[in-house]
PDB file of C-alpha atoms in Angstrom:
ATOM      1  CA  UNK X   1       1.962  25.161 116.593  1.00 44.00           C
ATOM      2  CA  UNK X   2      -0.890  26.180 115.071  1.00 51.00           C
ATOM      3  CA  UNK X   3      -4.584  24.378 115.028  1.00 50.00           C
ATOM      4  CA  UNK X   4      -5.339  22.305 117.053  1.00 52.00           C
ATOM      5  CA  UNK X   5      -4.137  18.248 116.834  1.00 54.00           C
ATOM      6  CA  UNK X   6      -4.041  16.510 113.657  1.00 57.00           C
ATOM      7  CA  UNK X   7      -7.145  15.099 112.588  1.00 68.00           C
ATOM      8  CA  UNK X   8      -5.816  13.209 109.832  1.00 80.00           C
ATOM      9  CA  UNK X   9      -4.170  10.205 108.569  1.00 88.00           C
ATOM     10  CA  UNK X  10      -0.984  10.868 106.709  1.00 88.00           C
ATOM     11  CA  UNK X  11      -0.856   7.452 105.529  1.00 91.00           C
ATOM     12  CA  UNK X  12      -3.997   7.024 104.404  1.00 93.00           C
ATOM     13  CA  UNK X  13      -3.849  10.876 103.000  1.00 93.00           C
ATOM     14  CA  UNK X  14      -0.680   9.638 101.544  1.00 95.00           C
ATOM     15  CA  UNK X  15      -2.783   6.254 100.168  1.00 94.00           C
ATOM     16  CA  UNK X  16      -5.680   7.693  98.791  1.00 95.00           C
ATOM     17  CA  UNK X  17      -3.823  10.845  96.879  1.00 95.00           C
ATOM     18  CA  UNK X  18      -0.668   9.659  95.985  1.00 96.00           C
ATOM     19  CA  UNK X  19      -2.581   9.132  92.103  1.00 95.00           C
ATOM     20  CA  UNK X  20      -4.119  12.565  91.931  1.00 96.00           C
ATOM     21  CA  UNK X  21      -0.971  14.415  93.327  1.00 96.00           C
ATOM     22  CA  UNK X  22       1.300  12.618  90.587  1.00 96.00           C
ATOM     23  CA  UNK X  23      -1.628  13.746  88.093  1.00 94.00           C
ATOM     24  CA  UNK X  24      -1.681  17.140  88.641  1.00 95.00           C
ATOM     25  CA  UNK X  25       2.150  17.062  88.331  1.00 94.00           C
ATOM     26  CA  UNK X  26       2.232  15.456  84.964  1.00 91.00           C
ATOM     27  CA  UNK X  27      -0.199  18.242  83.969  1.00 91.00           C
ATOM     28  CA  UNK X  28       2.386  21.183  84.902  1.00 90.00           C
ATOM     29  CA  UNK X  29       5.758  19.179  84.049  1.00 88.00           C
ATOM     30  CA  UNK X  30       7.291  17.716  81.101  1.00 77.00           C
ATOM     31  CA  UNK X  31       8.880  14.155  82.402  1.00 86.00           C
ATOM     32  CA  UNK X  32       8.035  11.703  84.837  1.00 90.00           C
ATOM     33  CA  UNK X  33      11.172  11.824  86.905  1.00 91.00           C
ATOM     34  CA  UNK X  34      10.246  15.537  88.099  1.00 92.00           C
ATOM     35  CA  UNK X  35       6.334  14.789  88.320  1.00 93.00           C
ATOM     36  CA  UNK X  36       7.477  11.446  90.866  1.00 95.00           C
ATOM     37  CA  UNK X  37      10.157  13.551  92.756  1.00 95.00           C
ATOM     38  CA  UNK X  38       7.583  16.575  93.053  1.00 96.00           C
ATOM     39  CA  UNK X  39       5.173  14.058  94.072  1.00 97.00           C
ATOM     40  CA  UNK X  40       7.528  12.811  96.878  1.00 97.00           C
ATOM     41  CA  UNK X  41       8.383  16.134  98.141  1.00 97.00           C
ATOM     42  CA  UNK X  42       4.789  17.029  98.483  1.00 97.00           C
ATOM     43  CA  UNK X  43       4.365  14.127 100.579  1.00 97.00           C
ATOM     44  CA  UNK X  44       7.526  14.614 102.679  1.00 96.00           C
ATOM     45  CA  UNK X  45       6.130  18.404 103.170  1.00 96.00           C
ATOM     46  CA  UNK X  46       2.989  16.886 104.241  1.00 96.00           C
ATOM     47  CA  UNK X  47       4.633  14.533 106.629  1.00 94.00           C
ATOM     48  CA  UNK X  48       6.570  17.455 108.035  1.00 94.00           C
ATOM     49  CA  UNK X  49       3.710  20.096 108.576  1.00 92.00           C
ATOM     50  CA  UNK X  50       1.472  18.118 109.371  1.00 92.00           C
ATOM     51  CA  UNK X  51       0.869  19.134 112.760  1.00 89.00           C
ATOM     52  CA  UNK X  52       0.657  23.217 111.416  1.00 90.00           C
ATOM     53  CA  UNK X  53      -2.810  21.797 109.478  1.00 92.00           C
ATOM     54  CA  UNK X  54      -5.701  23.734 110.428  1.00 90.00           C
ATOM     55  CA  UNK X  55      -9.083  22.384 109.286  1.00 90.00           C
ATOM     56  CA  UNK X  56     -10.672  25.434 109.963  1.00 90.00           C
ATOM     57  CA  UNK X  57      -8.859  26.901 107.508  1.00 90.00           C
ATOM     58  CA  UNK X  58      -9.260  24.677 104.730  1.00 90.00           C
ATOM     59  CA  UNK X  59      -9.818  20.837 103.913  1.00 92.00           C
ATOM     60  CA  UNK X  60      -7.086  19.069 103.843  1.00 94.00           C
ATOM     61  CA  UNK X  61      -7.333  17.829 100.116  1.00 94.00           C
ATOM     62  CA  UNK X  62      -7.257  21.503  99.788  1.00 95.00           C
ATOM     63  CA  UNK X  63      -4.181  21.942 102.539  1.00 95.00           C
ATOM     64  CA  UNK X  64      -2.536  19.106 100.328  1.00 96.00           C
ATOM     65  CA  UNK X  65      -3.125  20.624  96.844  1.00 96.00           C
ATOM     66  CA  UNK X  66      -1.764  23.941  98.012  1.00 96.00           C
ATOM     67  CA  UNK X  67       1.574  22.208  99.056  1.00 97.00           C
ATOM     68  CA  UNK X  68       1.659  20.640  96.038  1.00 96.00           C
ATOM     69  CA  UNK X  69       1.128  24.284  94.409  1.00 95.00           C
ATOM     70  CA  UNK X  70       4.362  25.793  96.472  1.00 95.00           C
ATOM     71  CA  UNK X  71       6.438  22.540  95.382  1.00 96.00           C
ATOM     72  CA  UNK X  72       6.096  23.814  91.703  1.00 94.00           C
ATOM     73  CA  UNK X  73       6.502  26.779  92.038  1.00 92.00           C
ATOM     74  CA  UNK X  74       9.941  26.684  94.497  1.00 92.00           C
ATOM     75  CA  UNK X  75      10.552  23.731  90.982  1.00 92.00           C
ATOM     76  CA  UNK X  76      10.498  26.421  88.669  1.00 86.00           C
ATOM     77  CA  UNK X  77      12.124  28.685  90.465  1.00 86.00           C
ATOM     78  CA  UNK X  78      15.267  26.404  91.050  1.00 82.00           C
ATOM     79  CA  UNK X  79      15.023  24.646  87.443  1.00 73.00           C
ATOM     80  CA  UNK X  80      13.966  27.935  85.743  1.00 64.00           C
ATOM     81  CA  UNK X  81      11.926  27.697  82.706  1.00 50.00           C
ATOM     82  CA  UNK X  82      14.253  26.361  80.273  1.00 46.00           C
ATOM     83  CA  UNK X  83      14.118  23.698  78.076  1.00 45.00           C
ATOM     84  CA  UNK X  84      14.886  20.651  79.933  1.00 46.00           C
ATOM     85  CA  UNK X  85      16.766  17.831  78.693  1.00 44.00           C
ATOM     86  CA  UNK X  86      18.446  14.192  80.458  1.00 45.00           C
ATOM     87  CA  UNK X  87      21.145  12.664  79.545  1.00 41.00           C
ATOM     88  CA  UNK X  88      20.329   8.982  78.177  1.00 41.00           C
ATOM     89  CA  UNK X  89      21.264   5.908  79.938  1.00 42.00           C
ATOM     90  CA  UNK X  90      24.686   5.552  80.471  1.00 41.00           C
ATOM     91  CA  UNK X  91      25.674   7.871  77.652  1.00 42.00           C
ATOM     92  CA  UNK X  92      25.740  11.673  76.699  1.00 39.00           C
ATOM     93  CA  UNK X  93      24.066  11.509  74.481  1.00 41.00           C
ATOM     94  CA  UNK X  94      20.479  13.737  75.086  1.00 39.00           C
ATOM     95  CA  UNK X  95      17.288  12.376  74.624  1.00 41.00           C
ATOM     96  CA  UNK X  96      15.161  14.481  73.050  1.00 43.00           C
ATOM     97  CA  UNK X  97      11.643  15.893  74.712  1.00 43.00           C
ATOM     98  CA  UNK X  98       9.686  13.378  72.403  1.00 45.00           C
ATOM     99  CA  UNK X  99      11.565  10.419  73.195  1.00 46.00           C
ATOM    100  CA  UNK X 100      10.768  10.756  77.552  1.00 46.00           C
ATOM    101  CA  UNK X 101       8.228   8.095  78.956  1.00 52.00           C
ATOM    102  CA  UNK X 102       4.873   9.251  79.023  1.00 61.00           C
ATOM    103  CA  UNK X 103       3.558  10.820  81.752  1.00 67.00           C
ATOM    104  CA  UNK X 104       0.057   9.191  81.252  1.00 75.00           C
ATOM    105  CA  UNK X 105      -1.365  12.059  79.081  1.00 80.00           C
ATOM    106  CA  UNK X 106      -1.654  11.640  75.303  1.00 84.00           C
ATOM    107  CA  UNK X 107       0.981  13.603  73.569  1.00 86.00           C
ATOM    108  CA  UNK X 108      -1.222  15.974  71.753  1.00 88.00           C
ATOM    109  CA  UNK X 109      -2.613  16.899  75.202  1.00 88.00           C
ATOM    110  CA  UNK X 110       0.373  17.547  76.713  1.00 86.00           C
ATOM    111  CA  UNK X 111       1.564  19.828  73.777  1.00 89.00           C
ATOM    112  CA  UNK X 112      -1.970  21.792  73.866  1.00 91.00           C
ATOM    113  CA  UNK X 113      -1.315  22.104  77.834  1.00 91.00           C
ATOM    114  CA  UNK X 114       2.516  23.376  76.815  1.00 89.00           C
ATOM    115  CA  UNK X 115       0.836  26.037  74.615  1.00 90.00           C
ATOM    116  CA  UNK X 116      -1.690  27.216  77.840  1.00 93.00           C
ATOM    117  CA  UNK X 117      -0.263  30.157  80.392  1.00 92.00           C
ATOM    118  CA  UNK X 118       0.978  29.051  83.762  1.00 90.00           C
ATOM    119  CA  UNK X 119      -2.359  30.035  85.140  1.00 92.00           C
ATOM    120  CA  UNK X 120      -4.439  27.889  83.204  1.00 94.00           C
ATOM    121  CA  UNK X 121      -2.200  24.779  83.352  1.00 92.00           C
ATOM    122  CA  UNK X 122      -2.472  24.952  87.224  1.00 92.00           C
ATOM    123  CA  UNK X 123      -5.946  25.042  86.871  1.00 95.00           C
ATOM    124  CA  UNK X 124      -6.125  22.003  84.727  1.00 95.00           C
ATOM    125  CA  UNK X 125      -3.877  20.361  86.211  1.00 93.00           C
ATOM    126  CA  UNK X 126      -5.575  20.649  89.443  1.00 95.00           C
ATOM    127  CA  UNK X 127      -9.346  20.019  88.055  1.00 95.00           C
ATOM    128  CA  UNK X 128      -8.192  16.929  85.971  1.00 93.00           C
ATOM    129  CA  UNK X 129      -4.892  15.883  87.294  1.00 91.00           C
ATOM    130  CA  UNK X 130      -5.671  16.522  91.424  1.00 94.00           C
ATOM    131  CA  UNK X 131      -9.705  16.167  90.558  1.00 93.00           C
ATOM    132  CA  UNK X 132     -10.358  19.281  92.186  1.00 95.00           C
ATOM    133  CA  UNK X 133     -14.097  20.741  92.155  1.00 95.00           C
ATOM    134  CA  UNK X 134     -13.798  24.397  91.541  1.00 95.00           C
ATOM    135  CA  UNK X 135     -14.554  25.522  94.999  1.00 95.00           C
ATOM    136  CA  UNK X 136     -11.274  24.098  96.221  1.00 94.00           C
ATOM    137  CA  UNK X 137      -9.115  24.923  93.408  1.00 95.00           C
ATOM    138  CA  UNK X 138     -10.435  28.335  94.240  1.00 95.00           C
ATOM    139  CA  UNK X 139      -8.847  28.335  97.552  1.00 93.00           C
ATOM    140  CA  UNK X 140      -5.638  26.872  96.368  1.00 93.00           C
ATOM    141  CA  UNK X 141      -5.598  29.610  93.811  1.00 92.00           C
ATOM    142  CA  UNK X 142      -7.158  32.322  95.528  1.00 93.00           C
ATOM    143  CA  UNK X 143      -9.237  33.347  93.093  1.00 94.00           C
ATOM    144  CA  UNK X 144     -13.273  32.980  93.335  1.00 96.00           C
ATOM    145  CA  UNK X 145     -14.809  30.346  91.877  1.00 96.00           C
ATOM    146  CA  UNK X 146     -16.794  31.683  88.611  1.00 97.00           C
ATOM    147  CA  UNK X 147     -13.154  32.988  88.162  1.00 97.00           C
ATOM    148  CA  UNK X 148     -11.700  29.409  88.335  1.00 96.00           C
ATOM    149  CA  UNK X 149     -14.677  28.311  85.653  1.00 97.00           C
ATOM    150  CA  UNK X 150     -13.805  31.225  83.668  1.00 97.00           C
ATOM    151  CA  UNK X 151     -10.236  30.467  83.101  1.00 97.00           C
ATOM    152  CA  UNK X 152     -10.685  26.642  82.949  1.00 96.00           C
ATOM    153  CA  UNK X 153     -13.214  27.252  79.742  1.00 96.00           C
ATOM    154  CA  UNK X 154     -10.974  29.630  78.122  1.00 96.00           C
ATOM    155  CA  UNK X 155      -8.326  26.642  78.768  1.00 95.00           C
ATOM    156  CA  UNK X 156     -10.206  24.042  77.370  1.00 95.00           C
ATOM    157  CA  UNK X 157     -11.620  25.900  74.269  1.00 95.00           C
ATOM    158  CA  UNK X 158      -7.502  26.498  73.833  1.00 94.00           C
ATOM    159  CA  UNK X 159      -6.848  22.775  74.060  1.00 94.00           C
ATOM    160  CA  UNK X 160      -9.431  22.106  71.707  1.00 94.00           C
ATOM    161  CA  UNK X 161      -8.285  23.880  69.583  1.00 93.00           C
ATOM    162  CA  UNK X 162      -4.845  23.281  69.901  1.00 91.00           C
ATOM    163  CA  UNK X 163      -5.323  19.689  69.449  1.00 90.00           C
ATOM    164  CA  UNK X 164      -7.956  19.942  66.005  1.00 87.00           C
ATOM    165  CA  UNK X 165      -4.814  22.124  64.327  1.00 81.00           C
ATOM    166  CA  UNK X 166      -2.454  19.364  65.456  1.00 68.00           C
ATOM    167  CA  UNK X 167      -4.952  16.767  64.216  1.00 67.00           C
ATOM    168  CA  UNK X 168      -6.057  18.460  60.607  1.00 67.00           C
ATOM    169  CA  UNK X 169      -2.150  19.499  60.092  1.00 67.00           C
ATOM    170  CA  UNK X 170      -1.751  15.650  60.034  1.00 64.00           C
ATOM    171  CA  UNK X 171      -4.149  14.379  57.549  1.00 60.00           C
TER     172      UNK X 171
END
């Protein structure tokens, strides 16, 4: 075991970012079933390493956000990155992409986040979605942190963008 005892809560950790974890998920995925179950198996990873946490390493916000990080990523790389579909209720029928709940984002922000790379989604996702400063995001990422600033501007001007052709293609 490494570190030294827990010096955490996992209830309370569990309590207080149970909201931000699901957020950052519905920034990287496209329907709420995967951003709750990703949500719940970053908490049942949390539950189960907890005793491996080692604050001098990192916070464990940060500790918890990186978890969160590997969840997607071993998601994709089970689901792949194809275009995912469920089957309606108690039909065959499949509903289309549009037709999902919401995830709590407004649709033409979560098509200007489908149109970012991986790398800037994560970082949105974790700025706005986990309400990560940059310093942290930086060590989830491993990246410095006027790199992390850098890539979330370039995202945002993207977005903007994005989202003023989706609005003036409408009018």
């Amino acid at each position: 075991m490494r570190g030294g005892p827990v010096v955490f809560d996992v209830s309370e950790l569990y309590t207080s970012n149970f909201e931000r974890v699901y957020s950052f998920f519905a920034y990287r995925v496209s329907n709420v079933t995967d951003a709750e179950d990703l949500t719940a198996l970053t908490f049942e990873r949390v539950v189960r390493h907890a005793a491996r946490y080692d604050a001098s390493r990192a916070s464990v916000t940060t500790w918890l956000f990186a978890i969160a990080e590997r969840v997607l990523i071993d998601h994709y790389r089970w689901r792949g990155r194809r275009d995912e579909r469920e089957f309606g209720d108690g039909d065959d029928a499949w509903v289309a992409v549009e037709d999902r709940p919401s995830l709590g984002l407004a649709p033409e922000v979560q098509r200007a986040l489908e149109a970012l790379s991986d790398r800037e989604r994560l970082v949105v996702g974790l700025r706005f979605g986990g309400e990560l400063s940059g310093k942290e995001i930086a060590a989830v990422v491993g990246v410095t942190e006027a790199n992390v600033h850098q890539i979330l501007s370039r995202a945002l001007r993207r977005m903007r963008a994005e989202i003023g052709s989706a609005t003036s293609a409408r009018r």
